[in-house]
Amino acid sequence: MPPQDTTNQLAIDVPAQPKKRTRGELQSAIKSARDIMRKDAGLNGDLDRLPQLTWILFLRAFDVCVEEEREAEILGYERVIQPPYDWKSWGARTEFTGKEFLDFVNMKLLPYLRDLRSDEEGDPRNVISTIFQDVNNRMLSGTLLRDLVNVVNDINFDSADDIHTMAFVYESILKEMRDAAGDSGEFYTPRPVIRFMVEQSFLRLGESILDPACGTGGFLVEAYEELKELPRSQAELAELHHNIRGMEKKPLPYLLGMMNLLLHGIDAPNVIRTNALRKMREESSPRHRVNVVLTNPPFGGEEEKSVAAAFDSAGVGTHETAWLFLYSVIERLKPGGRCAIVLPNGVLFGGGVGAKIKQKLMRECNLHTIVRLPQGVFAPYTQIPANLLFFEKAGSTKETWFYEVPLPEGRRGYSKTKPMRYEEFAACAKWWGGEERTGREATEYAWKVDASEIAKGGYNLDLSNPQAGGDLTHRSPGDLLDELIKTEREILDLLGELKAELRHL
């Protein structure tokens, strides 16, 4: 009897390995998705299209990266999202389309996701419920919605390479979102600034790391990327995931941030949607404190009365968001904890309540370094000069080093097409002196000031580089004009603070 031909049987038993998607292929898929969304009358611009794409991507990625992985690893695993609401029941069914499909998404799927609940802390059901509380399908055509879901369904997420590539593509979309949002008054931290702040914080495995204004998750993703190769067991990896913590008040950045963290490998992000100032004020016990804070809090805005009133007992009578965040961060740190925070010039030179908070900062913490960024780092959204403050809750400040990052030679500023580059921090990183900050010396860009001198000056931290010199004859007309503009802005900031305080008297 001739041997049986098993070729076809082998083809069935040994599934083909999923084809890895190149970055170009994924970018092409995302472009197709955006082209489909442009045809739908319910979506207007990227501020509508990106959230629409994001919640669909989230469900697809959650199905593959969480549900399928846990089914393969855990015997008897019960899916978080049950049929008929799991991806296979609606997302993968290409024949499910038109009005019936649209009605299912609007009237059944999204309400189901909003109502997921669990009493167990850290359960993904609670995460999904929080994410989808403010998510709505904005598309009006069931056919176009089906086409969009089909494009997302073709993204495999079947390997770590696919996920990392998708994360890269997604971050490029986020950058476009930031550009669009910046025109609406929201400013996001440039990636080179985030990377520098994370690296100079010298993160360690086992530390709790918080961004109380996490937005789309830039600081949290960078912190995780810095530490993710260090865990030696699943228990250590799970602890790292839990220790990457965030808070975000607005629903859209919260959704984008959760998606960003999921794509980078954190399947149950420890991020809550809340007003961080109110939350941190309510949670004042030592068990809520953290080892590290990395953040760029909102500035130039005012908090509502109920939030500001929560700080009255601390003697912090202000509605200015940046001041309240700085005060809250100091309180949130564990003994020995450390912080890297972006703050505008108005905080550095502000008096009144601001001086009181800076006095608290220097008495309770070692404000060891202030990095003065070149003007226009956040251009074109704002020209307000920004600074990076690094401090640790380990005794009072004795001296503060200042480092002025210069503009690249031949440059007058930054723009969307010519943003700040990470390489511009190289000289500062070299000067830093490692985790112990050893061997620091004064240079043309670096100088130190005794804490007693800062106190005598009313805790004004807007201190000029003494190496720059005061001889106006050696300064260009452009530099003099920049200095005049800076001074006028500082005056306007002070007048704005005064007006805000008078309004609330």
Coordinates of C-alpha atoms in Angstrom, one line a residue, residues 23-415:
R23 CA 6.4 50.3 9.3
G24 CA 5.5 51.4 5.8
E25 CA 2.6 48.8 5.5
L26 CA 1.2 50.0 8.9
Q27 CA 1.5 53.6 7.9
S28 CA -0.4 52.7 4.7
A29 CA -3.1 51.0 6.7
I30 CA -3.5 54.0 8.9
K31 CA -3.6 56.2 5.9
S32 CA -6.4 54.0 4.5
A33 CA -8.3 54.3 7.7
R34 CA -8.0 58.1 7.7
D35 CA -9.1 58.3 4.1
I36 CA -12.2 56.3 5.0
M37 CA -13.0 58.6 7.9
R38 CA -12.7 61.7 5.8
K39 CA -15.7 60.5 3.8
D40 CA -18.0 60.3 6.8
A41 CA -20.1 63.3 7.5
G42 CA -19.9 62.8 11.2
L43 CA -16.2 63.5 11.5
N44 CA -14.6 66.9 11.3
G45 CA -10.8 67.1 11.3
D46 CA -8.1 65.1 13.2
L47 CA -9.6 66.1 16.6
D48 CA -12.6 63.9 15.6
R49 CA -10.8 61.2 13.5
L50 CA -8.0 60.2 15.9
P51 CA -10.3 59.4 18.9
Q52 CA -12.6 57.4 16.5
L53 CA -9.6 55.4 15.2
T54 CA -8.1 55.0 18.7
W55 CA -11.0 53.3 20.5
I56 CA -11.4 50.8 17.6
L57 CA -7.6 50.2 17.7
F58 CA -7.8 49.8 21.5
L59 CA -10.4 47.0 21.2
R60 CA -8.5 45.2 18.5
A61 CA -5.2 45.4 20.4
F62 CA -6.9 44.4 23.7
D63 CA -8.3 41.3 22.0
V64 CA -4.9 40.2 20.7
C65 CA -2.5 41.5 23.3
V66 CA -4.5 40.7 26.4
E67 CA -7.4 38.3 25.8
E68 CA -5.7 35.9 23.4
E69 CA -2.4 35.9 25.3
R70 CA -4.1 35.1 28.6
E71 CA -6.2 32.4 27.0
A72 CA -3.0 30.8 25.8
E73 CA -1.3 31.1 29.2
I74 CA -4.2 30.6 31.7
L75 CA -6.3 27.4 31.8
G76 CA -10.0 28.3 32.0
Y77 CA -9.4 32.0 31.4
E78 CA -12.6 34.0 31.3
R79 CA -12.6 36.8 28.8
V80 CA -13.0 40.3 30.0
I81 CA -15.2 41.2 27.0
Q82 CA -17.7 38.5 26.5
P83 CA -19.5 37.5 23.3
P84 CA -21.2 39.0 21.4
Y85 CA -19.2 42.1 22.3
D86 CA -15.7 40.6 21.9
W87 CA -13.8 41.5 18.7
K88 CA -14.4 38.2 17.0
S89 CA -18.1 38.5 17.3
W90 CA -18.4 41.9 15.6
G91 CA -15.0 43.3 14.5
A92 CA -13.9 40.3 12.5
R93 CA -17.3 39.6 10.9
T94 CA -16.8 41.5 7.6
E95 CA -20.4 40.6 6.5
F96 CA -21.8 42.5 9.5
T97 CA -22.3 46.0 8.0
G98 CA -24.7 48.8 7.2
K99 CA -27.4 50.2 9.6
E100 CA -27.6 46.9 11.6
F101 CA -23.8 47.2 12.3
L102 CA -24.1 50.9 13.2
D103 CA -27.0 50.3 15.6
F104 CA -25.1 47.4 17.3
V105 CA -22.1 49.7 17.9
N106 CA -24.1 52.6 19.1
M107 CA -26.9 50.9 21.1
K108 CA -25.3 47.7 22.4
L109 CA -21.5 47.6 22.1
L110 CA -20.6 51.0 23.6
P111 CA -23.2 50.8 26.4
Y112 CA -21.9 47.3 27.3
L113 CA -18.3 48.6 27.6
R114 CA -19.3 51.5 29.7
D115 CA -21.1 49.2 32.1
L116 CA -18.3 46.7 32.7
R117 CA -17.5 46.6 36.4
S118 CA -15.5 44.7 39.0
D119 CA -14.9 44.9 42.7
E120 CA -11.3 43.7 42.3
E121 CA -8.6 46.4 42.2
G122 CA -6.7 46.5 38.9
D123 CA -9.3 44.4 37.0
P124 CA -9.3 45.4 33.3
R125 CA -13.1 45.7 33.4
N126 CA -12.8 48.8 35.4
V127 CA -10.1 50.2 33.1
I128 CA -12.3 49.6 30.0
S129 CA -15.4 51.0 31.7
T130 CA -13.5 54.2 32.6
I131 CA -12.0 54.6 29.1
F132 CA -15.4 54.2 27.4
Q133 CA -17.5 56.5 29.7
D134 CA -16.9 59.4 27.3
V135 CA -16.4 57.5 24.0
N136 CA -19.0 57.8 21.3
N137 CA -19.1 56.6 17.8
R138 CA -19.1 59.8 15.7
M139 CA -19.4 58.1 12.3
L140 CA -22.9 58.3 10.6
S141 CA -22.4 55.7 7.9
G142 CA -22.5 52.0 9.0
T143 CA -20.9 51.0 5.7
L144 CA -17.9 53.4 6.2
L145 CA -17.6 52.3 9.8
R146 CA -17.5 48.7 8.6
D147 CA -14.7 49.6 6.2
L148 CA -12.8 51.3 9.0
V149 CA -13.1 48.3 11.3
N150 CA -11.9 46.0 8.4
V151 CA -8.7 48.0 8.1
V152 CA -8.1 47.7 11.8
N153 CA -8.9 44.0 11.7
D154 CA -6.1 43.5 9.2
I155 CA -3.6 44.8 11.7
N156 CA -2.3 41.6 13.3
F157 CA -0.6 42.6 16.6
D158 CA 0.6 38.9 16.4
S159 CA 4.2 39.6 17.4
A160 CA 6.2 41.9 19.5
D161 CA 7.7 43.4 16.4
D162 CA 4.3 44.2 15.0
I163 CA 3.3 45.8 18.3
H164 CA 6.4 47.9 18.5
T165 CA 6.0 49.0 14.9
M166 CA 2.4 49.9 15.6
A167 CA 3.4 51.8 18.6
F168 CA 5.8 53.9 16.5
V169 CA 3.2 54.6 13.9
Y170 CA 0.7 55.5 16.6
E171 CA 3.1 57.9 18.2
S172 CA 3.5 59.6 14.8
I173 CA -0.3 60.0 14.8
L174 CA -0.2 61.4 18.3
K175 CA 2.3 64.0 17.2
E176 CA -0.1 65.2 14.6
M177 CA -2.8 65.2 17.2
R178 CA -0.6 67.3 19.4
D179 CA -0.1 69.7 16.6
A180 CA -3.8 70.0 16.1
A181 CA -4.5 70.3 19.8
G182 CA -1.8 72.9 20.2
D183 CA -3.8 75.2 18.1
S184 CA -6.6 74.8 20.6
G185 CA -4.5 75.8 23.5
E186 CA -3.1 72.5 24.7
F187 CA 0.7 72.0 24.8
Y188 CA 2.4 68.7 24.8
T189 CA 5.9 68.0 26.0
P190 CA 8.5 67.4 23.2
R191 CA 9.9 63.9 23.2
P192 CA 13.6 65.1 23.6
V193 CA 12.6 67.0 26.8
I194 CA 10.8 63.9 28.2
R195 CA 13.7 61.7 27.4
F196 CA 16.2 64.0 29.1
M197 CA 14.1 64.4 32.2
V198 CA 13.6 60.6 32.5
E199 CA 17.3 59.9 32.0
Q200 CA 18.4 62.5 34.6
S201 CA 16.0 61.0 37.1
F202 CA 18.0 57.8 37.2
L203 CA 15.0 55.5 37.6
R204 CA 15.3 52.2 39.5
L205 CA 13.2 49.0 39.4
G206 CA 10.8 48.8 42.3
E207 CA 10.2 52.6 42.4
S208 CA 6.7 54.0 42.1
I209 CA 6.7 56.6 39.2
L210 CA 3.8 59.1 38.9
D211 CA 2.7 61.6 36.3
P212 CA -0.3 63.5 37.7
A213 CA -0.9 65.3 34.4
C214 CA -0.1 62.4 32.1
G215 CA -2.0 63.5 29.0
T216 CA -1.2 61.0 26.2
G217 CA 1.3 59.2 28.4
G218 CA 4.7 60.4 27.1
F219 CA 6.5 60.4 30.5
L220 CA 5.0 57.1 31.5
V221 CA 6.0 55.4 28.2
E222 CA 9.5 56.8 28.4
A223 CA 9.9 55.6 32.0
Y224 CA 8.7 52.2 31.1
E225 CA 11.0 52.0 28.1
E226 CA 13.9 52.9 30.4
L227 CA 13.1 50.0 32.9
K228 CA 11.4 47.3 30.9
E229 CA 14.5 45.2 30.3
L230 CA 15.4 45.0 34.0
P231 CA 12.6 42.6 35.4
R232 CA 13.9 39.1 35.9
S233 CA 10.5 37.4 36.6
Q234 CA 6.8 37.9 35.7
A235 CA 6.3 39.1 39.3
E236 CA 8.9 41.9 38.8
L237 CA 7.3 42.8 35.5
A238 CA 3.8 43.0 37.0
E239 CA 5.2 45.2 39.8
L240 CA 6.8 47.5 37.2
H241 CA 3.4 47.8 35.3
H242 CA 1.7 48.7 38.6
N243 CA 4.4 51.2 39.5
I244 CA 3.9 53.2 36.3
R245 CA 1.1 55.5 37.4
G246 CA -0.8 58.4 36.0
M247 CA -3.7 60.7 36.4
E248 CA -5.5 62.6 33.7
K249 CA -8.6 64.9 33.9
K250 CA -9.7 65.1 30.3
P251 CA -11.3 62.2 28.5
L252 CA -9.6 62.5 25.1
P253 CA -6.0 62.6 26.4
Y254 CA -6.9 59.8 28.8
L255 CA -8.1 57.5 25.9
L256 CA -5.0 58.3 23.9
G257 CA -2.7 57.7 26.8
M258 CA -4.3 54.3 27.6
M259 CA -3.9 53.2 24.0
N260 CA -0.3 54.5 24.0
L261 CA 0.6 52.4 27.1
L262 CA -1.2 49.3 25.8
L263 CA 0.7 49.4 22.6
H264 CA 4.0 49.7 24.5
G265 CA 3.3 46.5 26.4
I266 CA 1.3 47.6 29.6
D267 CA -1.9 45.6 29.2
A268 CA -3.7 47.1 32.3
P269 CA -2.3 50.7 32.7
N270 CA -2.4 52.0 36.2
V271 CA -3.8 55.4 35.1
I272 CA -7.0 56.9 36.5
R273 CA -9.2 59.6 35.1
T274 CA -9.6 62.3 37.7
N275 CA -8.7 65.8 38.7
A276 CA -5.2 65.2 40.0
L277 CA -5.2 68.2 42.3
R278 CA -8.3 67.2 44.1
K279 CA -7.2 63.6 44.2
M280 CA -3.8 64.3 45.6
R281 CA -5.2 66.7 48.2
E282 CA -7.7 64.0 49.3
E283 CA -5.1 61.3 49.4
S284 CA -2.6 62.9 51.8
S285 CA -1.6 59.8 53.8
P286 CA 2.0 58.4 53.5
R287 CA 0.7 55.2 51.7
H288 CA -0.2 57.3 48.7
R289 CA 3.2 58.9 48.3
V290 CA 5.6 57.9 45.5
N291 CA 9.3 57.7 44.8
V292 CA 9.4 59.7 41.5
V293 CA 7.2 62.3 39.9
L294 CA 7.8 63.2 36.2
T295 CA 5.4 65.8 34.9
N296 CA 4.6 68.8 32.8
P297 CA 1.5 70.2 34.6
P298 CA -0.9 72.6 32.9
F299 CA 0.1 76.3 33.3
G300 CA -1.5 79.6 32.6
G301 CA -4.9 78.3 33.7
E302 CA -7.1 78.5 36.8
E303 CA -8.7 75.8 38.9
E304 CA -12.4 75.8 39.8
K305 CA -13.3 77.2 43.2
S306 CA -13.9 73.8 44.9
V307 CA -10.5 72.5 43.9
A308 CA -8.7 75.7 45.0
A309 CA -10.7 75.8 48.3
A310 CA -9.2 72.4 49.2
F311 CA -5.8 74.1 49.6
D312 CA -7.0 76.9 51.8
S313 CA -6.2 75.0 55.0
A314 CA -2.6 74.7 53.8
G315 CA -2.4 78.5 53.4
V316 CA -2.1 78.2 49.6
G317 CA -4.7 80.8 48.5
T318 CA -4.4 80.6 44.7
H319 CA -6.3 79.3 41.7
E320 CA -3.2 79.1 39.5
T321 CA -2.9 75.5 38.3
A322 CA 0.9 75.5 38.1
W323 CA 1.4 76.6 41.7
L324 CA -1.1 74.1 43.0
F325 CA 0.6 71.3 41.1
L326 CA 4.0 72.3 42.5
Y327 CA 2.7 72.3 46.0
S328 CA 0.9 68.9 45.5
V329 CA 4.0 67.3 44.0
I330 CA 6.1 68.2 47.0
E331 CA 3.5 66.7 49.3
R332 CA 3.2 63.5 47.1
L333 CA 6.8 62.6 47.3
K334 CA 8.1 60.0 49.8
P335 CA 11.1 60.9 52.0
G336 CA 14.0 60.6 49.6
G337 CA 11.7 60.8 46.6
R338 CA 12.6 63.0 43.6
C339 CA 10.9 65.0 40.9
A340 CA 11.5 66.4 37.5
I341 CA 8.9 69.0 36.5
V342 CA 8.4 71.5 33.6
L343 CA 7.5 75.0 34.8
P344 CA 7.1 78.3 33.1
N345 CA 9.1 81.4 33.9
G346 CA 6.2 82.9 35.7
V347 CA 6.6 80.3 38.5
L348 CA 10.3 81.1 38.8
F349 CA 9.9 84.8 39.4
G350 CA 6.4 84.8 40.9
G351 CA 5.9 86.3 44.4
G352 CA 3.1 86.3 47.0
V353 CA 1.7 82.8 47.2
G354 CA 4.3 81.6 44.7
A355 CA 7.2 82.8 46.9
K356 CA 5.6 80.9 49.8
I357 CA 5.4 77.7 47.8
K358 CA 9.0 78.1 46.6
Q359 CA 10.1 78.6 50.2
K360 CA 8.4 75.3 51.1
L361 CA 10.1 73.7 48.2
M362 CA 13.6 74.8 49.3
R363 CA 13.0 74.1 52.9
E364 CA 11.6 70.6 52.4
C365 CA 13.5 69.5 49.3
N366 CA 16.9 69.8 47.7
L367 CA 16.3 71.9 44.6
H368 CA 19.6 70.9 43.1
T369 CA 19.2 71.8 39.4
I370 CA 17.2 74.1 37.2
V371 CA 17.7 73.6 33.5
R372 CA 16.7 76.7 31.5
L373 CA 15.3 75.8 28.1
P374 CA 15.8 77.9 25.1
Q375 CA 12.9 80.2 24.3
G376 CA 10.4 78.6 21.9
V377 CA 10.8 74.9 22.8
F378 CA 7.0 74.8 22.8
A379 CA 6.7 76.9 19.6
P380 CA 4.5 77.5 17.7
Y381 CA 1.9 77.0 20.4
T382 CA 3.5 79.3 22.9
Q383 CA 6.6 81.4 23.3
I384 CA 6.5 81.3 27.1
P385 CA 10.0 80.3 28.3
A386 CA 10.1 77.0 30.2
N387 CA 12.4 75.4 32.8
L388 CA 13.1 72.0 34.1
L389 CA 13.2 71.8 37.9
F390 CA 14.9 68.7 39.5
F391 CA 14.6 68.2 43.2
E392 CA 14.6 65.5 45.9
K393 CA 12.9 65.3 49.2
A394 CA 16.1 64.8 51.1
G395 CA 16.8 67.8 53.3
S396 CA 16.7 71.5 52.5
T397 CA 18.4 73.2 49.6
K398 CA 22.0 74.4 50.2
E399 CA 22.7 75.5 46.7
T400 CA 21.0 75.4 43.3
W401 CA 22.8 74.8 40.0
F402 CA 21.5 76.5 36.9
Y403 CA 22.2 75.3 33.4
E404 CA 21.2 77.3 30.4
V405 CA 20.7 75.1 27.3
P406 CA 21.6 77.4 24.3
L407 CA 20.0 77.5 21.0
P408 CA 21.9 75.6 18.3
E409 CA 24.4 77.8 16.5
G410 CA 22.7 79.8 13.7
R411 CA 19.2 79.2 15.0
R412 CA 16.8 81.9 16.2
G413 CA 14.1 79.5 17.5
Y414 CA 12.1 76.4 16.9
S415 CA 9.0 75.5 14.8

